[in-house]
Amino acid sequence: MAIDLVDAVRFVNTNRQRRKRLLECERELDRRAAEDNAALQGARLTLYDEALVPFRDVYQRLQHVELVELTVVERPTVGDTASIEPRQPHKITVPPAVRVLAGGVLVFAVPLVVGHAAKASAYSVVRTFASASTGRAIKTLDGAAARNATEAWLGRGPIGAGGGGRAAGRRLLDKIETASASLTWDIATKWQAQALDDSQQKKARALERREAEVRVRQEEAPARYERGKDMQRVLGDLRSEMVRRLPSFTTLVEACDDFARYDSRQRAEVAAMADLDGLAVRVMDCPITDADGRLTEESRRVVADAEARLRAMEAES
């Protein structure tokens, strides 16, 4: 029966090792997600500071502009997790140490109590209902006489009458105590092992669910990394294109801030900058993952649209 408890304890250690490996994997995935997020937010911040703000400072000086009003955008902050959100690890409830300790104490204490009770119960029954070798009811005797008569009865009578005497009676009582304690130990140990096994089975099932989630995250991690790199590249290209066009645009506005007086070429230049601004805001605001940590289809479309628009502008130049 002891092997059952040993197996249950081994189950505990197995779950503990699984949980340790699982936490290490989760921490590594969260670390990579945090690094990717920081890099992406850094690209957004650079685009905002070096391209969007300078362009809008000049653009707001234009009068009679007929283009769509620019979308309001806030300055990104490195450390925000709106784009790639590390998933919080699920908690596995661990029973308080005092509960485990209490179970262990019961395994040792209960057999002792039960064994002693069985011995006392046998002694009490004989003393209450049996008779001494003289024929007198033992319950009418007191003190040592009652004890001697009870033990002698349990020993199958006095030695002089062919029985085992008081010594044999005391040995029988000790056997009753030992047998009861042994049986109770067996039962208590089995109960403790079963309770521990049931608890660890629940933990094992919870760990299996977490391991499945981590496997999905590990499988999706390369795609999330590549999408993040694509977003960073597009943000960098938008910044470069806006910065490249900004001197000409600034010269245009400084020379004449009345959009109504611009010719078609000049209006096209303003429209191109406003288009780049809107595209930049769209890319900056697009999340890579959703609330469940899955790649968004929107981010794929935004990257593709931005790349196509940049290629078209390059061809038009």
XYZ file of C-alpha atoms in Angstrom:
317
model
C 0.000 0.000 0.000
C 2.954 2.309 0.702
C 3.895 2.204 -2.962
C 0.629 4.022 -3.774
C 1.701 6.991 -1.686
C 5.179 6.886 -3.230
C 3.646 6.975 -6.708
C 1.442 9.906 -5.707
C 4.475 11.821 -4.436
C 6.281 11.084 -7.688
C 3.249 12.466 -9.517
C 3.629 15.678 -7.497
C 7.284 15.964 -8.509
C 6.436 15.285 -12.157
C 3.821 18.049 -12.164
C 6.237 20.396 -10.449
C 8.883 19.792 -13.126
C 6.315 20.228 -15.913
C 5.149 23.498 -14.385
C 8.744 24.713 -14.064
C 9.478 23.987 -17.739
C 6.190 25.581 -18.719
C 6.939 28.782 -16.829
C 10.377 28.968 -18.448
C 8.809 28.666 -21.917
C 6.183 31.289 -21.106
C 8.775 33.713 -19.752
C 10.915 33.272 -22.875
C 7.925 33.868 -25.146
C 6.946 36.959 -23.144
C 10.534 38.239 -23.267
C 10.642 37.931 -27.048
C 7.211 39.527 -27.383
C 8.340 42.437 -25.210
C 11.486 42.921 -27.309
C 9.510 42.820 -30.564
C 6.978 45.258 -29.146
C 9.696 47.665 -28.017
C 11.309 47.589 -31.471
C 7.974 48.209 -33.181
C 7.069 51.037 -30.832
C 10.507 52.537 -31.403
C 9.858 52.556 -35.171
C 6.494 54.231 -34.589
C 8.040 56.824 -32.335
C 10.762 57.652 -34.862
C 8.196 58.054 -37.644
C 6.078 60.299 -35.446
C 8.934 62.565 -34.300
C 10.948 62.775 -37.512
C 8.196 62.830 -40.126
C 4.622 63.331 -38.897
C 5.265 66.218 -36.513
C 7.473 68.240 -38.918
C 5.016 67.678 -41.781
C 1.990 68.725 -39.713
C 3.769 71.800 -38.410
C 4.164 72.974 -42.001
C 0.799 71.676 -43.220
C -1.199 73.622 -40.628
C 0.168 76.866 -42.121
C -1.662 76.228 -45.388
C -4.749 78.298 -46.086
C -7.809 77.310 -48.109
C -6.658 73.702 -48.204
C -9.254 71.442 -49.810
C -7.850 68.103 -48.684
C -9.412 65.875 -46.037
C -8.587 66.958 -42.494
C -5.662 65.010 -41.056
C -6.430 62.253 -38.556
C -5.481 63.010 -34.980
C -2.675 60.750 -33.760
C -1.009 60.555 -30.353
C 2.698 60.171 -29.833
C 3.604 56.490 -29.312
C 5.393 55.478 -26.140
C 8.007 52.737 -25.947
C 6.733 50.163 -23.465
C 3.104 50.253 -24.543
C 1.790 46.781 -25.388
C -1.000 47.587 -27.805
C 0.636 45.791 -30.698
C 2.106 42.550 -29.404
C 0.569 41.622 -26.092
C 2.410 39.046 -23.946
C -0.136 36.636 -22.568
C -0.382 36.393 -18.810
C 0.360 32.928 -17.489
C -2.586 31.113 -15.919
C -2.333 30.409 -12.242
C -2.450 26.870 -10.941
C -3.852 26.677 -7.436
C -1.471 25.025 -5.015
C -2.916 23.699 -1.737
C -1.589 25.525 1.343
C 1.342 23.794 3.005
C -0.619 23.459 6.205
C -3.216 21.334 4.374
C -0.589 18.918 3.119
C 1.026 18.816 6.544
C -2.305 18.103 8.186
C -2.868 15.162 5.848
C 0.518 13.766 6.749
C -0.133 14.120 10.463
C -3.428 12.224 10.068
C -1.673 9.306 8.392
C 0.526 8.847 11.454
C -1.818 9.936 14.238
C -5.070 8.208 13.298
C -3.706 4.621 13.472
C -2.302 5.273 16.937
C -5.600 6.641 18.190
C -7.682 3.887 16.605
C -5.376 1.117 17.814
C -5.478 2.399 21.371
C -9.284 2.733 21.175
C -9.659 -0.858 19.938
C -7.577 -2.149 22.839
C -9.553 -0.116 25.376
C -12.843 -1.243 23.823
C -11.952 -4.938 24.065
C -10.861 -4.510 27.672
C -14.101 -2.653 28.524
C -16.387 -5.295 26.939
C -14.738 -8.138 28.861
C -14.836 -6.219 32.122
C -18.525 -5.404 31.646
C -19.908 -8.778 30.556
C -17.413 -11.518 31.574
C -17.027 -13.393 34.830
C -13.910 -14.229 36.823
C -12.714 -17.840 37.319
C -14.559 -17.795 40.636
C -17.817 -17.199 38.790
C -18.187 -13.677 40.076
C -19.042 -10.952 37.537
C -15.933 -8.915 36.823
C -17.946 -5.684 36.767
C -18.561 -6.139 40.512
C -14.821 -6.097 41.177
C -12.695 -2.978 41.688
C -9.113 -1.873 41.017
C -6.406 -4.518 40.653
C -8.829 -7.380 41.158
C -10.952 -6.267 38.214
C -7.871 -5.709 36.008
C -6.353 -9.084 36.920
C -9.622 -10.928 36.281
C -10.123 -9.165 32.924
C -6.608 -9.914 31.693
C -6.856 -13.541 32.897
C -10.168 -13.995 31.061
C -8.608 -12.636 27.851
C -5.764 -15.135 28.425
C -8.307 -17.996 28.449
C -8.294 -18.263 32.231
C -5.696 -18.529 35.034
C -2.587 -20.622 34.476
C -3.649 -22.947 37.272
C -6.826 -23.716 35.351
C -4.938 -24.459 32.129
C -5.202 -20.978 30.625
C -2.551 -18.496 29.640
C -3.099 -16.190 32.591
C -2.782 -12.440 32.739
C 0.356 -12.365 30.550
C -1.474 -14.074 27.702
C -4.366 -11.626 28.127
C -2.057 -8.632 27.898
C -0.435 -10.080 24.754
C -3.853 -10.465 23.180
C -4.719 -6.837 23.962
C -1.423 -5.720 22.407
C -2.206 -7.772 19.278
C -5.647 -6.131 19.065
C -4.016 -2.699 19.295
C -1.319 -3.509 16.741
C -3.726 -5.130 14.267
C -6.159 -2.205 14.476
C -3.366 0.340 14.066
C -1.948 -1.572 11.096
C -5.327 -1.780 9.398
C -6.016 1.895 10.041
C -2.541 2.830 8.741
C -3.330 0.907 5.593
C -6.627 2.732 5.130
C -5.235 6.162 6.035
C -2.272 5.755 3.707
C -4.537 4.722 0.849
C -6.812 7.715 1.535
C -3.851 10.086 1.586
C -2.491 8.659 -1.657
C -5.892 8.822 -3.338
C -6.488 12.428 -2.211
C -3.025 13.434 -3.409
C -3.509 11.609 -6.709
C -6.891 13.277 -7.347
C -5.387 16.713 -6.676
C -2.434 16.070 -8.958
C -4.678 14.684 -11.708
C -6.490 18.037 -11.775
C -3.169 19.879 -11.897
C -1.968 17.592 -14.683
C -5.048 18.376 -16.775
C -4.555 22.112 -16.180
C -0.897 21.773 -17.164
C -1.870 19.941 -20.353
C -4.146 22.828 -21.327
C -1.393 25.354 -20.630
C 1.151 23.293 -22.549
C -1.209 23.207 -25.534
C -1.545 26.999 -25.381
C 2.229 27.423 -25.168
C 2.728 25.106 -28.155
C 0.353 27.281 -30.163
C 2.265 30.393 -29.099
C 5.576 28.767 -30.046
C 4.205 27.763 -33.450
C 2.841 31.266 -34.069
C 5.895 33.126 -32.730
C 7.890 33.083 -36.020
C 4.915 34.495 -37.951
C 4.381 37.222 -35.332
C 8.073 38.075 -35.470
C 8.019 38.339 -39.272
C 4.848 40.464 -39.205
C 6.473 42.761 -36.674
C 9.542 43.064 -38.890
C 7.313 43.867 -41.878
C 5.574 46.590 -39.878
C 8.902 48.043 -38.761
C 10.177 48.054 -42.341
C 7.047 49.788 -43.641
C 7.191 52.359 -40.839
C 10.839 53.022 -41.702
C 10.053 53.348 -45.410
C 7.214 55.781 -44.685
C 9.483 57.850 -42.494
C 12.189 57.922 -45.185
C 9.733 58.899 -47.922
C 8.156 61.675 -45.858
C 11.534 63.004 -44.727
C 12.754 62.933 -48.361
C 9.758 64.969 -49.564
C 9.597 67.315 -46.566
C 12.199 69.933 -47.726
C 10.401 70.484 -51.067
C 7.031 70.648 -49.314
C 8.354 73.118 -46.742
C 9.822 75.325 -49.493
C 6.476 75.262 -51.315
C 4.486 76.392 -48.255
C 7.027 79.035 -47.264
C 6.882 80.484 -50.764
C 3.068 80.532 -50.817
C 0.741 79.321 -48.045
C -2.469 79.687 -50.100
C -3.467 76.277 -51.438
C -6.069 77.912 -53.742
C -3.249 79.480 -55.778
C -1.376 76.205 -56.353
C -1.166 74.620 -59.792
C -1.900 70.921 -60.379
C 1.697 69.842 -59.743
C 1.882 71.714 -56.457
C -1.495 70.397 -55.344
C -0.344 66.887 -56.194
C 2.722 67.398 -54.010
C 0.543 68.437 -51.064
C -1.849 65.559 -51.689
C 1.022 63.069 -51.759
C 2.294 64.270 -48.386
C -1.210 64.146 -46.902
C -1.620 60.640 -48.335
C 1.649 59.528 -46.752
C 0.554 61.042 -43.448
C -2.743 59.119 -43.516
C -0.963 55.920 -44.484
C 1.525 56.368 -41.658
C -1.249 56.867 -39.108
C -3.033 53.768 -40.377
C 0.084 51.622 -40.005
C 0.915 53.086 -36.591
C -2.580 52.372 -35.263
C -2.820 48.824 -36.602
C -2.396 46.054 -33.989
C -0.435 42.977 -35.008
C -2.305 40.625 -32.653
C -5.811 40.488 -31.289
C -6.949 39.992 -27.671
C -6.154 36.260 -27.920
C -2.633 36.876 -29.220
C -3.452 35.752 -32.778
C -2.154 37.603 -35.837
C -4.694 40.029 -37.254
C -5.677 39.928 -40.894
C -5.825 43.725 -40.803
C -2.090 43.999 -40.135
C -1.341 41.862 -43.192
C -3.555 44.059 -45.396
C -2.125 47.286 -43.984
C 1.443 46.174 -44.695
C 0.550 45.079 -48.235
C -1.362 48.291 -48.977
C 1.414 50.496 -47.612
C 4.082 48.694 -49.632
C 1.981 48.936 -52.798
C 1.377 52.656 -52.267
C 5.052 53.355 -51.631
C 6.015 51.487 -54.814
C 3.457 53.494 -56.784
C 4.821 56.775 -55.412
C 8.340 55.719 -56.278
C 7.243 54.956 -59.842
C 5.476 58.318 -60.121
C 8.561 60.268 -58.985
